[in-house]
GROMACS .gro file of C-alpha atoms in nm:
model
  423
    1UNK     CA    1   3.677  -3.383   2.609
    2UNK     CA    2   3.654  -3.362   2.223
    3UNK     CA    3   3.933  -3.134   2.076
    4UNK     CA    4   3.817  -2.895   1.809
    5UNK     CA    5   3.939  -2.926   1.477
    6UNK     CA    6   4.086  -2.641   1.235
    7UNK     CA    7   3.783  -2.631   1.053
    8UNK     CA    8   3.572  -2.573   1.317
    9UNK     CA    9   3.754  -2.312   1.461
   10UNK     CA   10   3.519  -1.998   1.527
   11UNK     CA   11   3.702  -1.701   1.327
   12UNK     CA   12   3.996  -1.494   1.446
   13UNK     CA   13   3.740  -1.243   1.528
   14UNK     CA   14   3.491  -1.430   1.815
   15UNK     CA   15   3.845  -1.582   1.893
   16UNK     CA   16   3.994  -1.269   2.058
   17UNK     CA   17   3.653  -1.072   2.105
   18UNK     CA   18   3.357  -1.352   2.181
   19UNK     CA   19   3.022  -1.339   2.035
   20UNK     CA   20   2.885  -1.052   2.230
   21UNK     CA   21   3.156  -0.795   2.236
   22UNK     CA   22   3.248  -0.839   1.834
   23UNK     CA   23   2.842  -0.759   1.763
   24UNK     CA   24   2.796  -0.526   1.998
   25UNK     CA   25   3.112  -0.272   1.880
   26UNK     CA   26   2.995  -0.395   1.508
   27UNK     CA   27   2.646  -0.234   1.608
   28UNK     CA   28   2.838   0.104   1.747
   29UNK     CA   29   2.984   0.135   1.418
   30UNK     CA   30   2.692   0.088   1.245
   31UNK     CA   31   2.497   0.295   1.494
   32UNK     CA   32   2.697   0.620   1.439
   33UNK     CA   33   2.590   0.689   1.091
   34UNK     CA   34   2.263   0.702   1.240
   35UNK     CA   35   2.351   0.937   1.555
   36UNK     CA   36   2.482   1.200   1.322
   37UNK     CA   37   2.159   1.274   1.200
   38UNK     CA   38   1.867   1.197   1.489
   39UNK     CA   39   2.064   1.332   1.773
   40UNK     CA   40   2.074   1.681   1.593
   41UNK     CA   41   1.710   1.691   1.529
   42UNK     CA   42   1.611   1.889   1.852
   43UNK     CA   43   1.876   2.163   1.781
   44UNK     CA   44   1.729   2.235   1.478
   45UNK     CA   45   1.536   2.556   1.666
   46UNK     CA   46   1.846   2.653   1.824
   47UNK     CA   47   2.071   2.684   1.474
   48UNK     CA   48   1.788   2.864   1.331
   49UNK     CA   49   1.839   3.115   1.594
   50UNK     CA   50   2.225   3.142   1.605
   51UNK     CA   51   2.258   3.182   1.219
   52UNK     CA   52   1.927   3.441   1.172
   53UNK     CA   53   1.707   3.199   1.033
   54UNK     CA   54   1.321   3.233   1.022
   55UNK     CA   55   1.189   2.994   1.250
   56UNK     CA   56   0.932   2.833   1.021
   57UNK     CA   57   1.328   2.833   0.791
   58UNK     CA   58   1.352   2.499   0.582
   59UNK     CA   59   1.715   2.571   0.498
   60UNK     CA   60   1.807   2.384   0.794
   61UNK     CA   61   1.739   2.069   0.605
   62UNK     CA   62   2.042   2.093   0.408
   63UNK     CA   63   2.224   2.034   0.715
   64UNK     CA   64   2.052   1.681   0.668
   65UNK     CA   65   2.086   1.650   0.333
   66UNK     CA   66   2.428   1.716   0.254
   67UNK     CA   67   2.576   1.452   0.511
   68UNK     CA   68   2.357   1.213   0.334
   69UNK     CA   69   2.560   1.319  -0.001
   70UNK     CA   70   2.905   1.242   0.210
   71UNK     CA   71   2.786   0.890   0.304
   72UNK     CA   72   2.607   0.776  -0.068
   73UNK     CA   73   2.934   0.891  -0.277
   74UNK     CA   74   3.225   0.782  -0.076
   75UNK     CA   75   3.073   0.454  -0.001
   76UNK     CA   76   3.241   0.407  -0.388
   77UNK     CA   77   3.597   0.437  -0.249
   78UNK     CA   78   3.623   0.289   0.057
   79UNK     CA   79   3.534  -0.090  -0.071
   80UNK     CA   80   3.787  -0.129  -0.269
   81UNK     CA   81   4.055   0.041  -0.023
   82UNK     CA   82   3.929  -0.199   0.203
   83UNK     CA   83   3.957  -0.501  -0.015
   84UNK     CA   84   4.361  -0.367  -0.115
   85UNK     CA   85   4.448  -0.255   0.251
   86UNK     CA   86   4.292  -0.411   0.452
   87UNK     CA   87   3.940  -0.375   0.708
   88UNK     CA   88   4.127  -0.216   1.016
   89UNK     CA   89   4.341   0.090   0.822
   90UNK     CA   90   4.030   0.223   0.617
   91UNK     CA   91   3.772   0.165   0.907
   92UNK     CA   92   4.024   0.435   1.125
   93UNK     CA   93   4.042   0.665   0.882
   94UNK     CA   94   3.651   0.626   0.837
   95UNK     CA   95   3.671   0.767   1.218
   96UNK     CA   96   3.936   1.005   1.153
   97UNK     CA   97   3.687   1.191   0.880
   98UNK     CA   98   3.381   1.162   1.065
   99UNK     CA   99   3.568   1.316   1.375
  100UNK     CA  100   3.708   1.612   1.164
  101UNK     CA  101   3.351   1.664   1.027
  102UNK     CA  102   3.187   1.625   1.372
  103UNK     CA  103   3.425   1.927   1.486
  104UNK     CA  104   3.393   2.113   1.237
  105UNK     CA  105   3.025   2.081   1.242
  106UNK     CA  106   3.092   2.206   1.617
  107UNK     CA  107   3.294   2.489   1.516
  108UNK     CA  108   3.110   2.625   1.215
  109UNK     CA  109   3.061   3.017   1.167
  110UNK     CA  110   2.789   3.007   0.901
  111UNK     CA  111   2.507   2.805   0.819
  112UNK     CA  112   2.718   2.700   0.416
  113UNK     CA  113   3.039   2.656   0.676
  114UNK     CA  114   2.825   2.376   0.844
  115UNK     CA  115   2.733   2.261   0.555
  116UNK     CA  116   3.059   2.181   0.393
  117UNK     CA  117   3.143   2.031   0.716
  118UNK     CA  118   2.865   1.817   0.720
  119UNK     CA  119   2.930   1.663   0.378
  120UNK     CA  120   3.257   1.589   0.535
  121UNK     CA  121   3.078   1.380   0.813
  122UNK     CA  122   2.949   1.202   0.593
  123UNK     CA  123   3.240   1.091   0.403
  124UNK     CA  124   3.360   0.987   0.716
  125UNK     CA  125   3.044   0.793   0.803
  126UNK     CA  126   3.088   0.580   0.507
  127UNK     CA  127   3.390   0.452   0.603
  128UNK     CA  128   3.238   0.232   0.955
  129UNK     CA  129   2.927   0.172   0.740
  130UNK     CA  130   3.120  -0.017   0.459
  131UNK     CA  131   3.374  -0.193   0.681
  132UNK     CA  132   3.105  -0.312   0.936
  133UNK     CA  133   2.929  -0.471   0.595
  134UNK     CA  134   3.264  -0.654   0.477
  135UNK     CA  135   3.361  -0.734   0.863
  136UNK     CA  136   3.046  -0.930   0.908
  137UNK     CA  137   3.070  -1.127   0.547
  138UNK     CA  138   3.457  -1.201   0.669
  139UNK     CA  139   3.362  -1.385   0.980
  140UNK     CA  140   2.994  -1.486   0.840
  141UNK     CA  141   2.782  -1.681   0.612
  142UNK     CA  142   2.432  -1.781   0.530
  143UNK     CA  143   2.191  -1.779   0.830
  144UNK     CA  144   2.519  -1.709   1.054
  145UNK     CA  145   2.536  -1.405   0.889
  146UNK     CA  146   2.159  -1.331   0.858
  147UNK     CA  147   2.189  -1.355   1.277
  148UNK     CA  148   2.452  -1.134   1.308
  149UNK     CA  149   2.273  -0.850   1.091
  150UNK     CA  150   1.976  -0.858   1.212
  151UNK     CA  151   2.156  -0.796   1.609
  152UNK     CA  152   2.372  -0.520   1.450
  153UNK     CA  153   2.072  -0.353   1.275
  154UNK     CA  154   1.857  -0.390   1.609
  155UNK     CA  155   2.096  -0.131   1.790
  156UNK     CA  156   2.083   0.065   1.425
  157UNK     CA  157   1.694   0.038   1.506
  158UNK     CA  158   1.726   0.198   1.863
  159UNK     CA  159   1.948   0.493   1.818
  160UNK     CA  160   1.697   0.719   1.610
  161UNK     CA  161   1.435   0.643   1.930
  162UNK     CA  162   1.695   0.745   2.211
  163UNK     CA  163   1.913   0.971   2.020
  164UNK     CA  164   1.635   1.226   1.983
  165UNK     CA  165   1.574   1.300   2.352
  166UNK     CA  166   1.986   1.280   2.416
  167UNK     CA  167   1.986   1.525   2.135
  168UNK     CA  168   1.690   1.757   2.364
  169UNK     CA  169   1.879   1.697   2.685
  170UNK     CA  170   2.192   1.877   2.539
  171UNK     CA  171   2.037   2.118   2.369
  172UNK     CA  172   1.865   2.198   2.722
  173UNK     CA  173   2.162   2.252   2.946
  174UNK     CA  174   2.389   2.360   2.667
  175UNK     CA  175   2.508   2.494   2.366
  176UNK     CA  176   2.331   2.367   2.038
  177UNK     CA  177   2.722   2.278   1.930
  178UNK     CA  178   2.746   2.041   2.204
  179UNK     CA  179   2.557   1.793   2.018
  180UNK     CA  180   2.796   1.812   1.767
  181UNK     CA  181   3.015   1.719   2.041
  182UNK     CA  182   2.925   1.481   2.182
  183UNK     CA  183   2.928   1.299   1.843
  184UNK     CA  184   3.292   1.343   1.829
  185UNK     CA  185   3.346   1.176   2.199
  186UNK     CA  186   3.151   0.892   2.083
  187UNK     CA  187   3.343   0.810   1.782
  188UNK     CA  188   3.619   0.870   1.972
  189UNK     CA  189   3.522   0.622   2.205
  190UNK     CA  190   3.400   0.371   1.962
  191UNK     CA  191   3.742   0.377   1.765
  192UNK     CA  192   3.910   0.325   2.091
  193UNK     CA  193   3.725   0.049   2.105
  194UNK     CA  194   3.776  -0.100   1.785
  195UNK     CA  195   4.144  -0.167   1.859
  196UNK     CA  196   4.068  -0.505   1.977
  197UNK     CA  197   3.894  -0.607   1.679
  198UNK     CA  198   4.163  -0.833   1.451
  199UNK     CA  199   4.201  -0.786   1.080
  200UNK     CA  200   3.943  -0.994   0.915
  201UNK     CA  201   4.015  -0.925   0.569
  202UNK     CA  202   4.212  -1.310   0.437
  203UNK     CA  203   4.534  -1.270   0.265
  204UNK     CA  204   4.418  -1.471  -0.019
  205UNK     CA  205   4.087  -1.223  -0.073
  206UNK     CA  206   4.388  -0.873  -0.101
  207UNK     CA  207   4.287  -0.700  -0.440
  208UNK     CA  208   4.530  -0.428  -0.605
  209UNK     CA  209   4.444  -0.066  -0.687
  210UNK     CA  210   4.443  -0.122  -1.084
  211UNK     CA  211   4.153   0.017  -1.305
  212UNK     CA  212   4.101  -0.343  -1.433
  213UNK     CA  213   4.126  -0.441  -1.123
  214UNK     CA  214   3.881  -0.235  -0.975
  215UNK     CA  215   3.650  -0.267  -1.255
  216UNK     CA  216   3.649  -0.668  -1.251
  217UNK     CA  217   3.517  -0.659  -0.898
  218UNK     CA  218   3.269  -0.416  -0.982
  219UNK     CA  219   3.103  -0.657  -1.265
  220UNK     CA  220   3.175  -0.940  -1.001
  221UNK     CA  221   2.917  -0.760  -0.779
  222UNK     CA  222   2.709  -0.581  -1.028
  223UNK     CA  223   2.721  -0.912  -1.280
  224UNK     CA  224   2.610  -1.159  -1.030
  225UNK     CA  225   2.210  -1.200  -1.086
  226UNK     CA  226   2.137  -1.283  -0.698
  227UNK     CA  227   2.333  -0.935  -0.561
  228UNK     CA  228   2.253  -0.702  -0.778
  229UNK     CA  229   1.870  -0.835  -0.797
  230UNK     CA  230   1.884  -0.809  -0.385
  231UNK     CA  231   2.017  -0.493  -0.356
  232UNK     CA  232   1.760  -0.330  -0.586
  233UNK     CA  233   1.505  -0.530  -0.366
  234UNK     CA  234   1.696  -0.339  -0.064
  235UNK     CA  235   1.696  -0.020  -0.222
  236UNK     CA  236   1.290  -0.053  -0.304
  237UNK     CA  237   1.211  -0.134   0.074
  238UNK     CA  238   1.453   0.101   0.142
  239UNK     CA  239   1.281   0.422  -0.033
  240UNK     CA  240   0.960   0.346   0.125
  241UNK     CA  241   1.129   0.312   0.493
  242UNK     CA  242   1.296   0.669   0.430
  243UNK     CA  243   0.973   0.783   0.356
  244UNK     CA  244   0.815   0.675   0.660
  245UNK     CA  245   1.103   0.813   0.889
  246UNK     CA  246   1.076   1.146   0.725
  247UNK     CA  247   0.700   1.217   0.680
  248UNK     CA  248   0.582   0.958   1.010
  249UNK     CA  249   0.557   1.334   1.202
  250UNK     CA  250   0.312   1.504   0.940
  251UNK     CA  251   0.152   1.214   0.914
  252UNK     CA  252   0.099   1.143   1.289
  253UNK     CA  253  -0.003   1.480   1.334
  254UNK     CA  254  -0.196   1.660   0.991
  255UNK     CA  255  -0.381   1.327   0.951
  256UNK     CA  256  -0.416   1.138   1.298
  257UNK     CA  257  -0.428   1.541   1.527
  258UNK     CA  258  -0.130   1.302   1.749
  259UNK     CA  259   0.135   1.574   1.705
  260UNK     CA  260   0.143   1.591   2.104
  261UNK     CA  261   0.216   1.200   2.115
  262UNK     CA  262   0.431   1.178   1.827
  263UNK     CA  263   0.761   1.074   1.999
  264UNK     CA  264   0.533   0.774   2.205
  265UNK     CA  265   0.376   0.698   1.888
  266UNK     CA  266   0.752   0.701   1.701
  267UNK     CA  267   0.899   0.493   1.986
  268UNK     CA  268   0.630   0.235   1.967
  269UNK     CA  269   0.680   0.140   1.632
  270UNK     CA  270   1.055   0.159   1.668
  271UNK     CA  271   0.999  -0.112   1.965
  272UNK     CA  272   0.801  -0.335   1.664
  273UNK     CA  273   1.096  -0.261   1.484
  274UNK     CA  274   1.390  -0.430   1.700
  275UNK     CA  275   1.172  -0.668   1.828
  276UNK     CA  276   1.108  -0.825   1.483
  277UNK     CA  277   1.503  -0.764   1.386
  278UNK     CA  278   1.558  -0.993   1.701
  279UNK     CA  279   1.335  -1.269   1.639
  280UNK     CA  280   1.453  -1.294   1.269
  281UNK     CA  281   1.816  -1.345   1.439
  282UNK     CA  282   1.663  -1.647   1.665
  283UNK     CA  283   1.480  -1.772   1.396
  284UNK     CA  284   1.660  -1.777   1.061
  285UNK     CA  285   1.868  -2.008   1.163
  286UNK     CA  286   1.665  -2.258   1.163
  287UNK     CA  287   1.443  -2.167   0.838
  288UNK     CA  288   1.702  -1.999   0.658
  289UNK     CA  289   1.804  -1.697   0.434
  290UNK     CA  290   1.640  -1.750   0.159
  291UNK     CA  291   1.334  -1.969   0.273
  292UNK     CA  292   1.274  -1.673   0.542
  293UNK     CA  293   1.259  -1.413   0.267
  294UNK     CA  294   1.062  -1.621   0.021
  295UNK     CA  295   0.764  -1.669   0.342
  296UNK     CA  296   0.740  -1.277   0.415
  297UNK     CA  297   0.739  -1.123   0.103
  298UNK     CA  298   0.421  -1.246  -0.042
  299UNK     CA  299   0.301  -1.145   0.316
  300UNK     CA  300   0.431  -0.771   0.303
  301UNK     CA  301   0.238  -0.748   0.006
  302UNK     CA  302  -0.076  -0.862   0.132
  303UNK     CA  303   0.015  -0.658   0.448
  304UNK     CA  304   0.027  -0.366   0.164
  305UNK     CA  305  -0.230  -0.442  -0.036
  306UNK     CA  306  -0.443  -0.411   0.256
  307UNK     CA  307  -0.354  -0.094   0.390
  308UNK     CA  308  -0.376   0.065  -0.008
  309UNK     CA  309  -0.765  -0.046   0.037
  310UNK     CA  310  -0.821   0.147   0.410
  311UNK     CA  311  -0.642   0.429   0.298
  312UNK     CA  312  -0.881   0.474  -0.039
  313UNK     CA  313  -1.202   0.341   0.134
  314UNK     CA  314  -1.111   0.636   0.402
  315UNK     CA  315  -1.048   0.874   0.219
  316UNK     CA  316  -0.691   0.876   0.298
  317UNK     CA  317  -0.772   0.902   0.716
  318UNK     CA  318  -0.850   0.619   0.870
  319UNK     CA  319  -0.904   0.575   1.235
  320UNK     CA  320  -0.579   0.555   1.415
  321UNK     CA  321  -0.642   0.245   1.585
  322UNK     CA  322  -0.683   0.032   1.250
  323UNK     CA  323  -0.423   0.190   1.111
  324UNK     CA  324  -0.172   0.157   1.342
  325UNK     CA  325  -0.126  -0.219   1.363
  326UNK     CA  326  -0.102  -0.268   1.021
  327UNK     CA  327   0.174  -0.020   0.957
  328UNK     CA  328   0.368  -0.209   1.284
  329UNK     CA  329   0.320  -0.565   1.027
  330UNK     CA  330   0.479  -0.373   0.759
  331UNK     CA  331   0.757  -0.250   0.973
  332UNK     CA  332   0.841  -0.580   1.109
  333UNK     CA  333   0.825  -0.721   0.738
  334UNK     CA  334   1.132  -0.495   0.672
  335UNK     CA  335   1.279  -0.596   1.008
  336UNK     CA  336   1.238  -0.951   0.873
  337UNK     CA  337   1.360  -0.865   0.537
  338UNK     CA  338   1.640  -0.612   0.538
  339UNK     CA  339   1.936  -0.806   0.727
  340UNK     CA  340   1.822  -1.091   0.512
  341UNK     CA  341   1.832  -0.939   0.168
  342UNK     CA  342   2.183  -0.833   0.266
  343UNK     CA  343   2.287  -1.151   0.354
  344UNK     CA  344   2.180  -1.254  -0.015
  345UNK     CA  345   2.353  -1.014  -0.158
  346UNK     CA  346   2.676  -1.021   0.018
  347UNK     CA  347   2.687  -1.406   0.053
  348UNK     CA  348   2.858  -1.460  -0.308
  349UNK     CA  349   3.054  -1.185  -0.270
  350UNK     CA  350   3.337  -1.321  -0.045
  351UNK     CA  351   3.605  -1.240  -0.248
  352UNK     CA  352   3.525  -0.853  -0.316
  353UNK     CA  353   3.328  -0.803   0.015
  354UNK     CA  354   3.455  -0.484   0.068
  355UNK     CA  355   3.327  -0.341  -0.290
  356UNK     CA  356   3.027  -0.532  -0.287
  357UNK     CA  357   2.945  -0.362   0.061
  358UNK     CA  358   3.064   0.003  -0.144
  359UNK     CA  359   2.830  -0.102  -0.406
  360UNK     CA  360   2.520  -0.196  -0.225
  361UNK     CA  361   2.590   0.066   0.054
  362UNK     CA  362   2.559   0.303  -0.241
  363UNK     CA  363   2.289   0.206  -0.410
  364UNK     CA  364   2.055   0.166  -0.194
  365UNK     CA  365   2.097   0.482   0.027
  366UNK     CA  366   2.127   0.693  -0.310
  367UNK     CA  367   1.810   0.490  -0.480
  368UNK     CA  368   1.652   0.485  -0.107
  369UNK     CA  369   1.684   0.839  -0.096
  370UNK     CA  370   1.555   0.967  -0.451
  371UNK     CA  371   1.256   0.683  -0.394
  372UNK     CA  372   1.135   0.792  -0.053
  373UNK     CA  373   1.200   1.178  -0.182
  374UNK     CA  374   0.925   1.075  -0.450
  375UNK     CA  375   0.715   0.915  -0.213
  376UNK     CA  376   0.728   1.253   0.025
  377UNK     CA  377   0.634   1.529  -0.240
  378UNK     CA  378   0.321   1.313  -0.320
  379UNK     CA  379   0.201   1.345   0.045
  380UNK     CA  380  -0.155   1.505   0.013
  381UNK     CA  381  -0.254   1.538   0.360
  382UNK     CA  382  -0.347   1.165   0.362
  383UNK     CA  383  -0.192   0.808   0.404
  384UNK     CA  384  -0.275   0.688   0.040
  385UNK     CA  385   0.055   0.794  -0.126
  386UNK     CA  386   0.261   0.615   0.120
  387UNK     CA  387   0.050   0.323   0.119
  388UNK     CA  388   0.097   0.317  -0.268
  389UNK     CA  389   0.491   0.359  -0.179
  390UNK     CA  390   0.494   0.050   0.063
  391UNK     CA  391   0.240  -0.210  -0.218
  392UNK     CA  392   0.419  -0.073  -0.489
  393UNK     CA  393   0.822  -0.111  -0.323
  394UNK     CA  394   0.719  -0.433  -0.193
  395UNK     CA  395   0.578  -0.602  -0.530
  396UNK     CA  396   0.924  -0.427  -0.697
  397UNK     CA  397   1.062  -0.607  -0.425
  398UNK     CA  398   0.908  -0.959  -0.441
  399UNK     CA  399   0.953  -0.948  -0.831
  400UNK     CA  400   1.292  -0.877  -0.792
  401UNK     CA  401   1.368  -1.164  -0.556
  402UNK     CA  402   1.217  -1.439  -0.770
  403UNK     CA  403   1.391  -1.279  -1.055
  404UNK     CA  404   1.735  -1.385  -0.889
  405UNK     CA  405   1.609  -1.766  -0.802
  406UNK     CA  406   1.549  -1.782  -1.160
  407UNK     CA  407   1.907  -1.675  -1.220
  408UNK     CA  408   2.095  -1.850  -0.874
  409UNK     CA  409   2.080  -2.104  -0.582
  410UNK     CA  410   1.947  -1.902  -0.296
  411UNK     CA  411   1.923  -2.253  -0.116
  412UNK     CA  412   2.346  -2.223  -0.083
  413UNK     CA  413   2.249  -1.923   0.163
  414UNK     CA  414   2.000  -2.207   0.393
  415UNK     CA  415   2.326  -2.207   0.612
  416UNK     CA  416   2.195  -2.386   0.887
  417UNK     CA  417   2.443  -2.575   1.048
  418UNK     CA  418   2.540  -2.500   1.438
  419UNK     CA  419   2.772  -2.279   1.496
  420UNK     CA  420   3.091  -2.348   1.597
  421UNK     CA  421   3.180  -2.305   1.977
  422UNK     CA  422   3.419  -2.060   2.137
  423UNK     CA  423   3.672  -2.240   2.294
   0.00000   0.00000   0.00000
């Protein structure tokens, strides 16, 4: 039997986990930012209620928007704790903050007490965000890494579908602050889990606390043409994918009269969604990072371009049927493009991974956010503004992309070499 050299040793991480288990309690990270916000949704009615809301009351929202203030602005400190300390010590007290919040979100008197605690669920929800990020760049590269991204995202994909009607089967049999709860038993459970994942972070890669320091891996990330080009590419697809999440109701129901088969409608897509996230992880390794981005763009923009023309020769309502499968192209372009535009951006970024993930992390979720905020408060009781939204964030995009070939080798992320085997 051939031996297997040092070289081609699978990292300490498959080592004591295997391939499965390490992406699958990756994906639980990653998929608890997203169940502190979709598997509230249904007890939306119910808070209105408890704290004397009207029940038309948009103030509810805030609820929303102030753990997504938590999770863009801590982002900033938890790279480069990560990149001094080490993956394991800030990823559990990522979990220790998100639990805190989580309770207190259970426990909160008032609707400004809930609040406060939300913004301090999403500080914690940074933390497992950033980490998984760095993690994944420890143990991957290239295509490898493209693969494991676009699993991980695929279970990021399927919580907002299921979470929603978890979130409606507690509310049903229970308190509205059991949703809450539930949150905290599943970090609970996921950090318990997490105890058998090895430190991943190389002694070699440790960074200090010092201003210069800090700010030398900032420029690092910021200064290198290929990452900073590909996260504003992420942010742009980014902004027009919040969008869609947060008007895809209105939409389905002011201009399609679908309200009643909203959540089959919602679901569908999302099932486009993962399915395209897990045929980019089958295929990129054999095309490649770069070469798999470079193919879809110019057809997300056709894709776009296309969907601009039925929405204006409509009159912004098209039938439902023609619509519907071209929005489910454009959603698998992002499916197709998202875990790969991360790859690009953290594949130079070994050395600093854990403030390049802080930086991009940040970035686009804040310039996601304020984009797809812009897109919303254009809707008109039609689809043309967010058809606009996805031509125009996917020719931002494309231009953005061959901006950074002009400026790096995105051929040294064509990793396409087999992976090594677990012994």
């Amino acid at each position: 039997m051939p031996t297997v050299t040092q070289s081609e040793q699978p990292p300490p991480a498959l080592r004591a986990l295997g391939r499965v288990e390490f992406t699958s309690l990756l994906a639980m990270t990653m998929a608890l930012a997203a169940l502190g916000i979709d598997l509230m949704l249904p007890a939306f009615g119910a808070i209105r209620t408890d704290f004397g809301l009207q029940p038309d009351s948009t103030a509810v929202a805030g609820i929303v928007t102030a753990y997504l203030l938590g999770l863009a602005v801590a982002q900033l400190f938890y790279g480069p704790l990560a990149d001094r300390f080490g993956r394991k010590p800030i990823l559990y007290i990522g979990f220790a903050i998100y639990i805190l919040g989580a309770a207190a979100s259970a426990l909160a008197p008032s609707l400004g007490a809930l609040y406060a605690a939300r913004f301090v669920w999403g500080i914690g929800t940074a933390g497992p965000r950033v980490i998984t990020l760095a993690v994944v760049r420890d143990t991957f590269s290239g295509a490898r890494m493209a693969r494991a991204m676009s699993l991980i995202m695929t279970v990021f994909i399927v919580v907002p579908v299921v979470a929603p009607s978890l979130g409606a089967l507690i509310v049903s049999v229970a308190d509205w602050r059991w949703v809450f709860g539930f949150c905290v038993l599943a970090a609970l459970a996921v950090a318990i889990w997490s105890l058998r994942l090895p430190e991943t972070l190389r002694p070699e890669f440790r960074r200090d606390l010092r201003l210069s320091s800090l700010l030398q891996g900032a420029r690092a990330v910021l200064g290198n043409r290929q990452t900073l080009a590909t996260t504003l590419a992420i942010t742009a697809l980014f902004g027009v994918f919040t969008s869609y999440l947060a008007s895809s109701e209105i939409i389905i129901n002011d201009v399609f009269g679908m309200g009643e088969q909203f959540p089959l409608v919602f679901g569908g897509f999302a099932v486009v969604l993962g399915a395209a996230m897990l045929a980019n992880a089958h295929v990129v390794g054999r095309v490649g990072v770069g070469r798999m981005v470079r193919a879809v763009l110019p057809v997300y923009v056709t894709v776009a371009a296309l969907i601009v023309v039925m929405a204006v020769a409509s009159g912004g309502h098209p039938p439902f049927w023609a619509f519907a499968p071209v929005l489910a192209l454009l959603l698998a372009g992002h499916s197709l493009l998202i875990p790969n535009l991360n790859t690009l951006a953290m594949d130079p970024m070994a050395a600093v991974a854990g403030t390049a993930s802080a930086v991009i992390g940040t970035l686009s979720t804040a310039g996601g956010a304020a984009i797809g905020w812009l897109i919303d408060r254009s809707f008109n009781g039609t689809i043309i503004p967010i058809s606009i939204g996805f031509l125009a964030c996917g020719v931002v995009a494309m231009g953005l992309v061959y901006w950074a070939e002009r400026g790096s080798n995105l051929k040294s992320t064509e990793d396409v070499q087999p992976e090594p085997s677990l012994p």
